[in-house]
C-alpha cells in the first residue's frame, strides 16, 4: 500500500436544508463537515507554490456551493456529491473522505451528533 499525504478541512460549519422531514427542509439546521483529500504533496512541499497543490479555500467553496444550491433528503447523498465534485475537479486527488454531522438531528434522545462518513477512491470500479 502506498501512503498518500492529505489536506484536511475540519468542522466546516454550514446552515443547510437537508433531511427527510419537511421541517428540516423548511427551517434548516447546522451541519458540520470534514473533508480529507489524499494526494502526493511532495512537489508542493519542495516548491512552496500554491499551483503544486490543491487550494483548500477552493475545496471549501465547493462544499459551500453544494450546500447552498441543494436540498438533499439524505446526508449520504450530500457527502457523495461533495466527494464526486472534488474528484472531478482535482485529478491529483486519489481518495477523499467526507464526514457530515447533524448536531440537531430530529431524533428523540440525548446525543452529540449523528452523521455519515464516506470514502471514495479514484481506483473504484
PDB file of C-alpha atoms in Angstrom:
ATOM      1  CA  UNK A   1       0.000   0.000   0.000  1.00  0.00           C
ATOM      2  CA  UNK A   2       1.288   3.439  -0.928  1.00  0.00           C
ATOM      3  CA  UNK A   3       0.947   6.132   1.708  1.00  0.00           C
ATOM      4  CA  UNK A   4      -0.528   9.377   0.427  1.00  0.00           C
ATOM      5  CA  UNK A   5      -0.308  12.787   2.042  1.00  0.00           C
ATOM      6  CA  UNK A   6      -3.508  14.601   2.908  1.00  0.00           C
ATOM      7  CA  UNK A   7      -5.144  18.003   3.027  1.00  0.00           C
ATOM      8  CA  UNK A   8      -7.726  18.309   5.800  1.00  0.00           C
ATOM      9  CA  UNK A   9     -10.693  20.645   6.210  1.00  0.00           C
ATOM     10  CA  UNK A  10     -12.151  20.106   9.686  1.00  0.00           C
ATOM     11  CA  UNK A  11     -15.577  21.058  11.039  1.00  0.00           C
ATOM     12  CA  UNK A  12     -16.815  23.307   8.239  1.00  0.00           C
ATOM     13  CA  UNK A  13     -19.960  24.764   9.798  1.00  0.00           C
ATOM     14  CA  UNK A  14     -22.824  25.487   7.390  1.00  0.00           C
ATOM     15  CA  UNK A  15     -26.567  26.020   7.659  1.00  0.00           C
ATOM     16  CA  UNK A  16     -28.379  23.757   5.219  1.00  0.00           C
ATOM     17  CA  UNK A  17     -31.805  22.460   4.328  1.00  0.00           C
ATOM     18  CA  UNK A  18     -31.121  18.737   4.052  1.00  0.00           C
ATOM     19  CA  UNK A  19     -33.195  15.983   5.621  1.00  0.00           C
ATOM     20  CA  UNK A  20     -36.093  13.623   5.164  1.00  0.00           C
ATOM     21  CA  UNK A  21     -38.545  15.541   7.346  1.00  0.00           C
ATOM     22  CA  UNK A  22     -40.318  18.606   5.922  1.00  0.00           C
ATOM     23  CA  UNK A  23     -39.290  20.724   8.934  1.00  0.00           C
ATOM     24  CA  UNK A  24     -35.614  20.014   8.187  1.00  0.00           C
ATOM     25  CA  UNK A  25     -36.053  21.140   4.591  1.00  0.00           C
ATOM     26  CA  UNK A  26     -38.032  24.249   5.611  1.00  0.00           C
ATOM     27  CA  UNK A  27     -36.159  25.537   8.669  1.00  0.00           C
ATOM     28  CA  UNK A  28     -32.765  24.032   8.028  1.00  0.00           C
ATOM     29  CA  UNK A  29     -30.121  23.182  10.581  1.00  0.00           C
ATOM     30  CA  UNK A  30     -26.392  23.288  11.217  1.00  0.00           C
ATOM     31  CA  UNK A  31     -24.163  20.750   9.515  1.00  0.00           C
ATOM     32  CA  UNK A  32     -20.510  20.147  10.368  1.00  0.00           C
ATOM     33  CA  UNK A  33     -18.450  18.764   7.524  1.00  0.00           C
ATOM     34  CA  UNK A  34     -14.946  17.286   7.413  1.00  0.00           C
ATOM     35  CA  UNK A  35     -13.121  16.677   4.150  1.00  0.00           C
ATOM     36  CA  UNK A  36      -9.812  14.857   3.798  1.00  0.00           C
ATOM     37  CA  UNK A  37      -8.107  14.730   0.411  1.00  0.00           C
ATOM     38  CA  UNK A  38      -5.386  12.164  -0.238  1.00  0.00           C
ATOM     39  CA  UNK A  39      -2.732  13.065  -2.791  1.00  0.00           C
ATOM     40  CA  UNK A  40       1.014  13.425  -3.250  1.00  0.00           C
ATOM     41  CA  UNK A  41       2.131  16.740  -1.720  1.00  0.00           C
ATOM     42  CA  UNK A  42       5.857  16.289  -2.298  1.00  0.00           C
ATOM     43  CA  UNK A  43       6.075  18.727  -5.208  1.00  0.00           C
ATOM     44  CA  UNK A  44       4.251  21.430  -3.217  1.00  0.00           C
ATOM     45  CA  UNK A  45       6.499  20.771  -0.235  1.00  0.00           C
ATOM     46  CA  UNK A  46       9.579  21.269  -2.366  1.00  0.00           C
ATOM     47  CA  UNK A  47       8.372  24.201  -4.476  1.00  0.00           C
ATOM     48  CA  UNK A  48       6.346  26.199  -1.926  1.00  0.00           C
ATOM     49  CA  UNK A  49       3.955  27.091  -4.796  1.00  0.00           C
ATOM     50  CA  UNK A  50       0.169  27.002  -4.476  1.00  0.00           C
ATOM     51  CA  UNK A  51      -0.064  25.768  -8.077  1.00  0.00           C
ATOM     52  CA  UNK A  52       1.542  22.481  -6.980  1.00  0.00           C
ATOM     53  CA  UNK A  53      -1.201  21.570  -4.521  1.00  0.00           C
ATOM     54  CA  UNK A  54      -4.965  21.716  -4.087  1.00  0.00           C
ATOM     55  CA  UNK A  55      -6.078  25.086  -2.733  1.00  0.00           C
ATOM     56  CA  UNK A  56      -8.193  24.212   0.311  1.00  0.00           C
ATOM     57  CA  UNK A  57     -10.070  27.520   0.048  1.00  0.00           C
ATOM     58  CA  UNK A  58     -11.416  26.338  -3.311  1.00  0.00           C
ATOM     59  CA  UNK A  59     -12.430  22.993  -1.775  1.00  0.00           C
ATOM     60  CA  UNK A  60     -14.270  24.943   0.933  1.00  0.00           C
ATOM     61  CA  UNK A  61     -16.047  26.898  -1.817  1.00  0.00           C
ATOM     62  CA  UNK A  62     -17.150  23.619  -3.468  1.00  0.00           C
ATOM     63  CA  UNK A  63     -18.640  22.353  -0.194  1.00  0.00           C
ATOM     64  CA  UNK A  64     -20.354  25.689   0.479  1.00  0.00           C
ATOM     65  CA  UNK A  65     -21.796  25.915  -3.049  1.00  0.00           C
ATOM     66  CA  UNK A  66     -23.154  22.351  -2.937  1.00  0.00           C
ATOM     67  CA  UNK A  67     -24.751  23.077   0.443  1.00  0.00           C
ATOM     68  CA  UNK A  68     -26.333  26.330  -0.737  1.00  0.00           C
ATOM     69  CA  UNK A  69     -27.700  25.045  -4.064  1.00  0.00           C
ATOM     70  CA  UNK A  70     -29.230  21.731  -2.950  1.00  0.00           C
ATOM     71  CA  UNK A  71     -31.769  20.269  -0.540  1.00  0.00           C
ATOM     72  CA  UNK A  72     -30.763  16.644  -0.142  1.00  0.00           C
ATOM     73  CA  UNK A  73     -33.065  14.203   1.613  1.00  0.00           C
ATOM     74  CA  UNK A  74     -30.114  12.096   2.777  1.00  0.00           C
ATOM     75  CA  UNK A  75     -26.764  13.273   4.075  1.00  0.00           C
ATOM     76  CA  UNK A  76     -25.344  10.194   2.372  1.00  0.00           C
ATOM     77  CA  UNK A  77     -26.201  11.877  -0.940  1.00  0.00           C
ATOM     78  CA  UNK A  78     -24.803  15.219   0.285  1.00  0.00           C
ATOM     79  CA  UNK A  79     -21.470  13.566   1.131  1.00  0.00           C
ATOM     80  CA  UNK A  80     -21.425  11.636  -2.155  1.00  0.00           C
ATOM     81  CA  UNK A  81     -21.984  14.770  -4.259  1.00  0.00           C
ATOM     82  CA  UNK A  82     -19.186  16.587  -2.397  1.00  0.00           C
ATOM     83  CA  UNK A  83     -16.806  13.685  -2.998  1.00  0.00           C
ATOM     84  CA  UNK A  84     -17.692  13.430  -6.692  1.00  0.00           C
ATOM     85  CA  UNK A  85     -17.272  17.164  -7.282  1.00  0.00           C
ATOM     86  CA  UNK A  86     -13.861  17.185  -5.608  1.00  0.00           C
ATOM     87  CA  UNK A  87     -12.682  14.107  -7.512  1.00  0.00           C
ATOM     88  CA  UNK A  88     -13.845  15.505 -10.852  1.00  0.00           C
ATOM     89  CA  UNK A  89     -12.304  18.937 -10.188  1.00  0.00           C
ATOM     90  CA  UNK A  90      -8.924  17.759  -8.885  1.00  0.00           C
ATOM     91  CA  UNK A  91      -7.461  14.869 -10.872  1.00  0.00           C
ATOM     92  CA  UNK A  92      -4.470  14.705  -8.486  1.00  0.00           C
ATOM     93  CA  UNK A  93      -6.748  13.700  -5.585  1.00  0.00           C
ATOM     94  CA  UNK A  94      -6.605   9.900  -5.360  1.00  0.00           C
ATOM     95  CA  UNK A  95      -9.038   9.461  -2.496  1.00  0.00           C
ATOM     96  CA  UNK A  96     -11.418  11.601  -0.469  1.00  0.00           C
ATOM     97  CA  UNK A  97     -13.160  11.079   2.852  1.00  0.00           C
ATOM     98  CA  UNK A  98     -16.212  13.210   3.633  1.00  0.00           C
ATOM     99  CA  UNK A  99     -17.894  13.235   7.044  1.00  0.00           C
ATOM    100  CA  UNK A 100     -21.141  15.078   7.703  1.00  0.00           C
ATOM    101  CA  UNK A 101     -22.508  15.543  11.211  1.00  0.00           C
ATOM    102  CA  UNK A 102     -26.007  16.665  12.228  1.00  0.00           C
ATOM    103  CA  UNK A 103     -25.859  18.014  15.801  1.00  0.00           C
ATOM    104  CA  UNK A 104     -29.621  18.719  15.755  1.00  0.00           C
ATOM    105  CA  UNK A 105     -30.759  15.508  14.068  1.00  0.00           C
ATOM    106  CA  UNK A 106     -34.508  15.003  14.662  1.00  0.00           C
ATOM    107  CA  UNK A 107     -34.107  12.053  16.994  1.00  0.00           C
ATOM    108  CA  UNK A 108     -35.625  11.891  20.460  1.00  0.00           C
ATOM    109  CA  UNK A 109     -32.822  11.238  22.892  1.00  0.00           C
ATOM    110  CA  UNK A 110     -29.512  12.579  24.092  1.00  0.00           C
ATOM    111  CA  UNK A 111     -26.580  12.606  21.677  1.00  0.00           C
ATOM    112  CA  UNK A 112     -23.781  14.870  20.498  1.00  0.00           C
ATOM    113  CA  UNK A 113     -24.406  14.335  16.782  1.00  0.00           C
ATOM    114  CA  UNK A 114     -25.390  11.796  14.164  1.00  0.00           C
ATOM    115  CA  UNK A 115     -23.852  11.540  10.746  1.00  0.00           C
ATOM    116  CA  UNK A 116     -22.151   9.697   7.932  1.00  0.00           C
ATOM    117  CA  UNK A 117     -18.597   9.166   6.738  1.00  0.00           C
ATOM    118  CA  UNK A 118     -17.836   8.076   3.193  1.00  0.00           C
ATOM    119  CA  UNK A 119     -14.622   7.234   1.357  1.00  0.00           C
ATOM    120  CA  UNK A 120     -14.260   7.403  -2.409  1.00  0.00           C
ATOM    121  CA  UNK A 121     -11.206   6.411  -4.432  1.00  0.00           C
ATOM    122  CA  UNK A 122     -10.146   7.075  -7.980  1.00  0.00           C
ATOM    123  CA  UNK A 123      -9.453   3.361  -8.482  1.00  0.00           C
ATOM    124  CA  UNK A 124     -13.031   2.296  -7.674  1.00  0.00           C
ATOM    125  CA  UNK A 125     -14.671   0.303 -10.426  1.00  0.00           C
TER     126      UNK A 125
END
